[in-house]
Amino acid sequence: MLVGIVSATPDGDPPMNKNTPKKRQIGPPTPLYINGLLNPLAFNCHSYAWHNSKGDPSDPGNVYSPPFWDNDPYRDTGGYHMIPFSEANQVGDRLVYYAWDEKKQRPSATHSAIVVEVNSKGEATLVASKWGRDGLFIHHPRDIPTIYGLPNPTYRAPNGKIYQSRIYFRKN
């Protein structure tokens, strides 16, 4: 549960406005099950962004998932560094979204994406991401389903602390 929006400060992407392109689907859904059987070709956002849709078989957290599913982007950021907001984004940078996890009582990664377009200020204007079992989409970094978190740069969690809603990463 997110308690409140804290700021609309610069965070690597511009606020959405009436000229912001609408999201568009560029790939079909990959349901988790087909005819009651686990879909061996299903992949999710973390698999798409960090493993070219091939999953992470080395991650023990993925044992009970389809082979191309990835449940933990934390293990995927090795070889990448967080990009400070003062640094321009580049096409190919990765983006991880965060939201408050009630069970763990801390922020958890909810979604991953790949930057596919930046403006002249170095702000990410479009990203590509897989929406769970749904399709692959091109969208503004802030145009996400609410299950992935808030569109604002930061939020105040139930513990009273302020956390980032998303963090950009670049390959070392």
PDB file of C-alpha atoms in Angstrom:
ATOM      1  CA  MET A   1       0.000   0.000   0.000  1.00  0.00           C
ATOM      2  CA  LEU A   2       1.406   3.355  -0.954  1.00  0.00           C
ATOM      3  CA  VAL A   3       0.629   6.148   1.449  1.00  0.00           C
ATOM      4  CA  GLY A   4       1.248   9.190  -0.678  1.00  0.00           C
ATOM      5  CA  ILE A   5       2.980  10.887  -3.523  1.00  0.00           C
ATOM      6  CA  VAL A   6       5.904  12.939  -2.300  1.00  0.00           C
ATOM      7  CA  SER A   7       7.411  14.763  -5.240  1.00  0.00           C
ATOM      8  CA  ALA A   8       7.381  15.394  -8.919  1.00  0.00           C
ATOM      9  CA  THR A   9      11.092  16.203  -9.079  1.00  0.00           C
ATOM     10  CA  PRO A  10      13.199  15.238 -12.096  1.00  0.00           C
ATOM     11  CA  ASP A  11      14.009  11.553 -12.087  1.00  0.00           C
ATOM     12  CA  GLY A  12      15.242  10.648 -15.542  1.00  0.00           C
ATOM     13  CA  ASP A  13      11.969  10.990 -17.428  1.00  0.00           C
ATOM     14  CA  PRO A  14       9.677  13.947 -18.159  1.00  0.00           C
ATOM     15  CA  PRO A  15       6.171  14.230 -16.706  1.00  0.00           C
ATOM     16  CA  MET A  16       3.403  13.026 -18.984  1.00  0.00           C
ATOM     17  CA  ASN A  17       1.265  15.609 -20.774  1.00  0.00           C
ATOM     18  CA  LYS A  18      -1.294  15.802 -23.596  1.00  0.00           C
ATOM     19  CA  ASN A  19       1.492  15.286 -26.182  1.00  0.00           C
ATOM     20  CA  THR A  20       2.831  12.116 -24.560  1.00  0.00           C
ATOM     21  CA  PRO A  21       2.463   9.203 -26.995  1.00  0.00           C
ATOM     22  CA  LYS A  22      -0.053   6.573 -25.913  1.00  0.00           C
ATOM     23  CA  LYS A  23       1.243   3.119 -25.083  1.00  0.00           C
ATOM     24  CA  ARG A  24       1.145   0.627 -27.916  1.00  0.00           C
ATOM     25  CA  GLN A  25       1.326  -3.117 -27.875  1.00  0.00           C
ATOM     26  CA  ILE A  26       4.168  -4.538 -29.976  1.00  0.00           C
ATOM     27  CA  GLY A  27       4.059  -8.186 -28.900  1.00  0.00           C
ATOM     28  CA  PRO A  28       1.371 -10.723 -28.019  1.00  0.00           C
ATOM     29  CA  PRO A  29       0.460 -11.930 -24.528  1.00  0.00           C
ATOM     30  CA  THR A  30       2.212 -15.018 -23.198  1.00  0.00           C
ATOM     31  CA  PRO A  31      -0.266 -16.701 -20.855  1.00  0.00           C
ATOM     32  CA  LEU A  32       1.186 -18.644 -17.951  1.00  0.00           C
ATOM     33  CA  TYR A  33      -1.001 -21.651 -18.780  1.00  0.00           C
ATOM     34  CA  ILE A  34      -2.334 -23.040 -22.040  1.00  0.00           C
ATOM     35  CA  ASN A  35      -5.007 -25.740 -21.832  1.00  0.00           C
ATOM     36  CA  GLY A  36      -4.171 -26.216 -18.151  1.00  0.00           C
ATOM     37  CA  LEU A  37      -0.458 -26.777 -18.784  1.00  0.00           C
ATOM     38  CA  LEU A  38       2.398 -24.436 -17.895  1.00  0.00           C
ATOM     39  CA  ASN A  39       3.318 -22.426 -20.992  1.00  0.00           C
ATOM     40  CA  PRO A  40       7.027 -23.156 -21.592  1.00  0.00           C
ATOM     41  CA  LEU A  41       7.351 -19.958 -23.671  1.00  0.00           C
ATOM     42  CA  ALA A  42       5.868 -17.526 -21.126  1.00  0.00           C
ATOM     43  CA  PHE A  43       8.182 -14.690 -20.103  1.00  0.00           C
ATOM     44  CA  ASN A  44       7.786 -11.590 -17.951  1.00  0.00           C
ATOM     45  CA  CYS A  45       9.211  -8.069 -17.728  1.00  0.00           C
ATOM     46  CA  HIS A  46      12.384  -8.960 -15.805  1.00  0.00           C
ATOM     47  CA  SER A  47      13.154 -11.756 -18.252  1.00  0.00           C
ATOM     48  CA  TYR A  48      12.580  -9.393 -21.189  1.00  0.00           C
ATOM     49  CA  ALA A  49      14.646  -6.499 -19.814  1.00  0.00           C
ATOM     50  CA  TRP A  50      17.558  -8.401 -18.297  1.00  0.00           C
ATOM     51  CA  HIS A  51      17.746 -11.726 -20.184  1.00  0.00           C
ATOM     52  CA  ASN A  52      16.453 -11.093 -23.714  1.00  0.00           C
ATOM     53  CA  SER A  53      13.224 -12.965 -22.785  1.00  0.00           C
ATOM     54  CA  LYS A  54      15.203 -16.117 -21.952  1.00  0.00           C
ATOM     55  CA  GLY A  55      14.734 -16.091 -18.165  1.00  0.00           C
ATOM     56  CA  ASP A  56      17.362 -16.672 -15.491  1.00  0.00           C
ATOM     57  CA  PRO A  57      17.776 -20.423 -14.846  1.00  0.00           C
ATOM     58  CA  SER A  58      20.614 -19.725 -12.376  1.00  0.00           C
ATOM     59  CA  ASP A  59      18.225 -17.947  -9.982  1.00  0.00           C
ATOM     60  CA  PRO A  60      16.892 -20.360  -7.332  1.00  0.00           C
ATOM     61  CA  GLY A  61      13.815 -18.137  -6.976  1.00  0.00           C
ATOM     62  CA  ASN A  62      12.729 -19.165 -10.466  1.00  0.00           C
ATOM     63  CA  VAL A  63      12.590 -22.937  -9.836  1.00  0.00           C
ATOM     64  CA  TYR A  64       8.785 -23.106  -9.805  1.00  0.00           C
ATOM     65  CA  SER A  65       8.276 -20.710 -12.706  1.00  0.00           C
ATOM     66  CA  PRO A  66       8.178 -21.197 -16.465  1.00  0.00           C
ATOM     67  CA  PRO A  67      11.718 -21.507 -17.869  1.00  0.00           C
ATOM     68  CA  PHE A  68      11.691 -18.006 -19.375  1.00  0.00           C
ATOM     69  CA  TRP A  69      10.267 -16.300 -16.283  1.00  0.00           C
ATOM     70  CA  ASP A  70      12.463 -14.250 -13.923  1.00  0.00           C
ATOM     71  CA  ASN A  71      11.188 -13.345 -10.458  1.00  0.00           C
ATOM     72  CA  ASP A  72      14.148 -11.366  -9.139  1.00  0.00           C
ATOM     73  CA  PRO A  73      15.756  -8.449 -10.997  1.00  0.00           C
ATOM     74  CA  TYR A  74      18.096  -7.809  -8.028  1.00  0.00           C
ATOM     75  CA  ARG A  75      20.297 -10.670  -9.229  1.00  0.00           C
ATOM     76  CA  ASP A  76      20.329  -9.158 -12.723  1.00  0.00           C
ATOM     77  CA  THR A  77      21.903  -5.789 -11.972  1.00  0.00           C
ATOM     78  CA  GLY A  78      25.446  -7.148 -11.670  1.00  0.00           C
ATOM     79  CA  GLY A  79      27.505  -5.519 -14.406  1.00  0.00           C
ATOM     80  CA  TYR A  80      25.248  -2.443 -14.255  1.00  0.00           C
ATOM     81  CA  HIS A  81      25.391   0.739 -12.189  1.00  0.00           C
ATOM     82  CA  MET A  82      22.598   3.014 -11.007  1.00  0.00           C
ATOM     83  CA  ILE A  83      22.377   6.211 -13.015  1.00  0.00           C
ATOM     84  CA  PRO A  84      22.143   9.396 -10.940  1.00  0.00           C
ATOM     85  CA  PHE A  85      19.295  11.680 -11.943  1.00  0.00           C
ATOM     86  CA  SER A  86      21.863  14.292 -12.951  1.00  0.00           C
ATOM     87  CA  GLU A  87      23.179  11.967 -15.686  1.00  0.00           C
ATOM     88  CA  ALA A  88      21.461  11.673 -19.080  1.00  0.00           C
ATOM     89  CA  ASN A  89      19.748   8.415 -19.953  1.00  0.00           C
ATOM     90  CA  GLN A  90      20.692   6.472 -23.067  1.00  0.00           C
ATOM     91  CA  VAL A  91      18.858   4.030 -25.292  1.00  0.00           C
ATOM     92  CA  GLY A  92      19.491   0.571 -23.856  1.00  0.00           C
ATOM     93  CA  ASP A  93      19.511   1.663 -20.203  1.00  0.00           C
ATOM     94  CA  ARG A  94      17.396  -0.511 -17.903  1.00  0.00           C
ATOM     95  CA  LEU A  95      14.676   0.713 -15.583  1.00  0.00           C
ATOM     96  CA  VAL A  96      13.424  -1.004 -12.421  1.00  0.00           C
ATOM     97  CA  TYR A  97      10.151   0.059 -10.797  1.00  0.00           C
ATOM     98  CA  TYR A  98       9.554  -0.270  -7.058  1.00  0.00           C
ATOM     99  CA  ALA A  99       6.515  -0.346  -4.773  1.00  0.00           C
ATOM    100  CA  TRP A 100       5.919  -1.068  -1.108  1.00  0.00           C
ATOM    101  CA  ASP A 101       5.722  -4.788  -0.269  1.00  0.00           C
ATOM    102  CA  GLU A 102       3.387  -5.249   2.713  1.00  0.00           C
ATOM    103  CA  LYS A 103       4.642  -8.775   3.470  1.00  0.00           C
ATOM    104  CA  LYS A 104       8.325  -7.836   3.450  1.00  0.00           C
ATOM    105  CA  GLN A 105       7.737  -4.358   4.906  1.00  0.00           C
ATOM    106  CA  ARG A 106      10.124  -2.797   2.391  1.00  0.00           C
ATOM    107  CA  PRO A 107      10.191  -1.640  -1.234  1.00  0.00           C
ATOM    108  CA  SER A 108      10.361  -4.460  -3.769  1.00  0.00           C
ATOM    109  CA  ALA A 109      11.026  -4.474  -7.479  1.00  0.00           C
ATOM    110  CA  THR A 110       7.737  -4.757  -9.353  1.00  0.00           C
ATOM    111  CA  HIS A 111       8.657  -4.207 -12.991  1.00  0.00           C
ATOM    112  CA  SER A 112      11.574  -3.803 -15.432  1.00  0.00           C
ATOM    113  CA  ALA A 113      11.867  -2.031 -18.795  1.00  0.00           C
ATOM    114  CA  ILE A 114      14.416  -1.047 -21.452  1.00  0.00           C
ATOM    115  CA  VAL A 115      14.862   2.579 -22.575  1.00  0.00           C
ATOM    116  CA  VAL A 116      14.154   2.845 -26.315  1.00  0.00           C
ATOM    117  CA  GLU A 117      13.987   6.636 -26.756  1.00  0.00           C
ATOM    118  CA  VAL A 118      15.425   9.705 -25.019  1.00  0.00           C
ATOM    119  CA  ASN A 119      14.837  13.387 -25.669  1.00  0.00           C
ATOM    120  CA  SER A 120      17.466  16.099 -26.176  1.00  0.00           C
ATOM    121  CA  LYS A 121      17.691  16.573 -22.376  1.00  0.00           C
ATOM    122  CA  GLY A 122      18.616  12.921 -21.880  1.00  0.00           C
ATOM    123  CA  GLU A 123      15.261  12.042 -20.349  1.00  0.00           C
ATOM    124  CA  ALA A 124      13.769   8.649 -21.186  1.00  0.00           C
ATOM    125  CA  THR A 125      10.606   9.296 -23.191  1.00  0.00           C
ATOM    126  CA  LEU A 126       9.781   5.721 -24.243  1.00  0.00           C
ATOM    127  CA  VAL A 127      10.564   2.323 -22.788  1.00  0.00           C
ATOM    128  CA  ALA A 128       9.743  -1.226 -23.873  1.00  0.00           C
ATOM    129  CA  SER A 129       8.440  -3.687 -21.324  1.00  0.00           C
ATOM    130  CA  LYS A 130       6.533  -6.927 -20.985  1.00  0.00           C
ATOM    131  CA  TRP A 131       3.457  -6.609 -18.772  1.00  0.00           C
ATOM    132  CA  GLY A 132       3.396  -9.956 -16.949  1.00  0.00           C
ATOM    133  CA  ARG A 133       1.253 -12.408 -18.893  1.00  0.00           C
ATOM    134  CA  ASP A 134       0.037  -9.582 -21.114  1.00  0.00           C
ATOM    135  CA  GLY A 135       1.786  -8.282 -24.193  1.00  0.00           C
ATOM    136  CA  LEU A 136       4.986  -6.410 -24.873  1.00  0.00           C
ATOM    137  CA  PHE A 137       4.450  -2.619 -24.877  1.00  0.00           C
ATOM    138  CA  ILE A 138       6.216   0.591 -25.871  1.00  0.00           C
ATOM    139  CA  HIS A 139       5.156   3.289 -23.401  1.00  0.00           C
ATOM    140  CA  HIS A 140       6.191   6.397 -21.490  1.00  0.00           C
ATOM    141  CA  PRO A 141       8.141   5.380 -18.343  1.00  0.00           C
ATOM    142  CA  ARG A 142       5.344   6.746 -16.145  1.00  0.00           C
ATOM    143  CA  ASP A 143       2.498   5.090 -18.099  1.00  0.00           C
ATOM    144  CA  ILE A 144       2.335   1.801 -16.204  1.00  0.00           C
ATOM    145  CA  PRO A 145      -0.376  -0.310 -14.568  1.00  0.00           C
ATOM    146  CA  THR A 146      -0.856   0.725 -10.927  1.00  0.00           C
ATOM    147  CA  ILE A 147       0.180  -2.746  -9.764  1.00  0.00           C
ATOM    148  CA  TYR A 148       3.749  -1.721 -10.704  1.00  0.00           C
ATOM    149  CA  GLY A 149       3.668   1.423  -8.561  1.00  0.00           C
ATOM    150  CA  LEU A 150       3.026   5.136  -8.812  1.00  0.00           C
ATOM    151  CA  PRO A 151       4.005   7.299 -11.786  1.00  0.00           C
ATOM    152  CA  ASN A 152       5.693   9.864  -9.531  1.00  0.00           C
ATOM    153  CA  PRO A 153       9.442   9.810  -8.793  1.00  0.00           C
ATOM    154  CA  THR A 154       9.026   9.083  -5.079  1.00  0.00           C
ATOM    155  CA  TYR A 155       6.407   7.926  -2.593  1.00  0.00           C
ATOM    156  CA  ARG A 156       5.949   7.853   1.167  1.00  0.00           C
ATOM    157  CA  ALA A 157       5.535   4.300   2.424  1.00  0.00           C
ATOM    158  CA  PRO A 158       3.496   3.194   5.466  1.00  0.00           C
ATOM    159  CA  ASN A 159       6.701   3.266   7.547  1.00  0.00           C
ATOM    160  CA  GLY A 160       6.907   7.033   6.914  1.00  0.00           C
ATOM    161  CA  LYS A 161      10.066   6.837   4.792  1.00  0.00           C
ATOM    162  CA  ILE A 162      10.383   8.201   1.270  1.00  0.00           C
ATOM    163  CA  TYR A 163      11.444   5.800  -1.497  1.00  0.00           C
ATOM    164  CA  GLN A 164      12.157   6.091  -5.216  1.00  0.00           C
ATOM    165  CA  SER A 165       9.473   4.711  -7.520  1.00  0.00           C
ATOM    166  CA  ARG A 166      11.993   3.751 -10.208  1.00  0.00           C
ATOM    167  CA  ILE A 167      15.723   3.606 -10.769  1.00  0.00           C
ATOM    168  CA  TYR A 168      17.627   3.630 -14.063  1.00  0.00           C
ATOM    169  CA  PHE A 169      20.641   1.347 -14.623  1.00  0.00           C
ATOM    170  CA  ARG A 170      23.398   1.334 -17.244  1.00  0.00           C
ATOM    171  CA  LYS A 171      25.732  -1.467 -18.285  1.00  0.00           C
ATOM    172  CA  ASN A 172      29.271  -0.944 -16.942  1.00  0.00           C
TER     173      ASN A 172
END
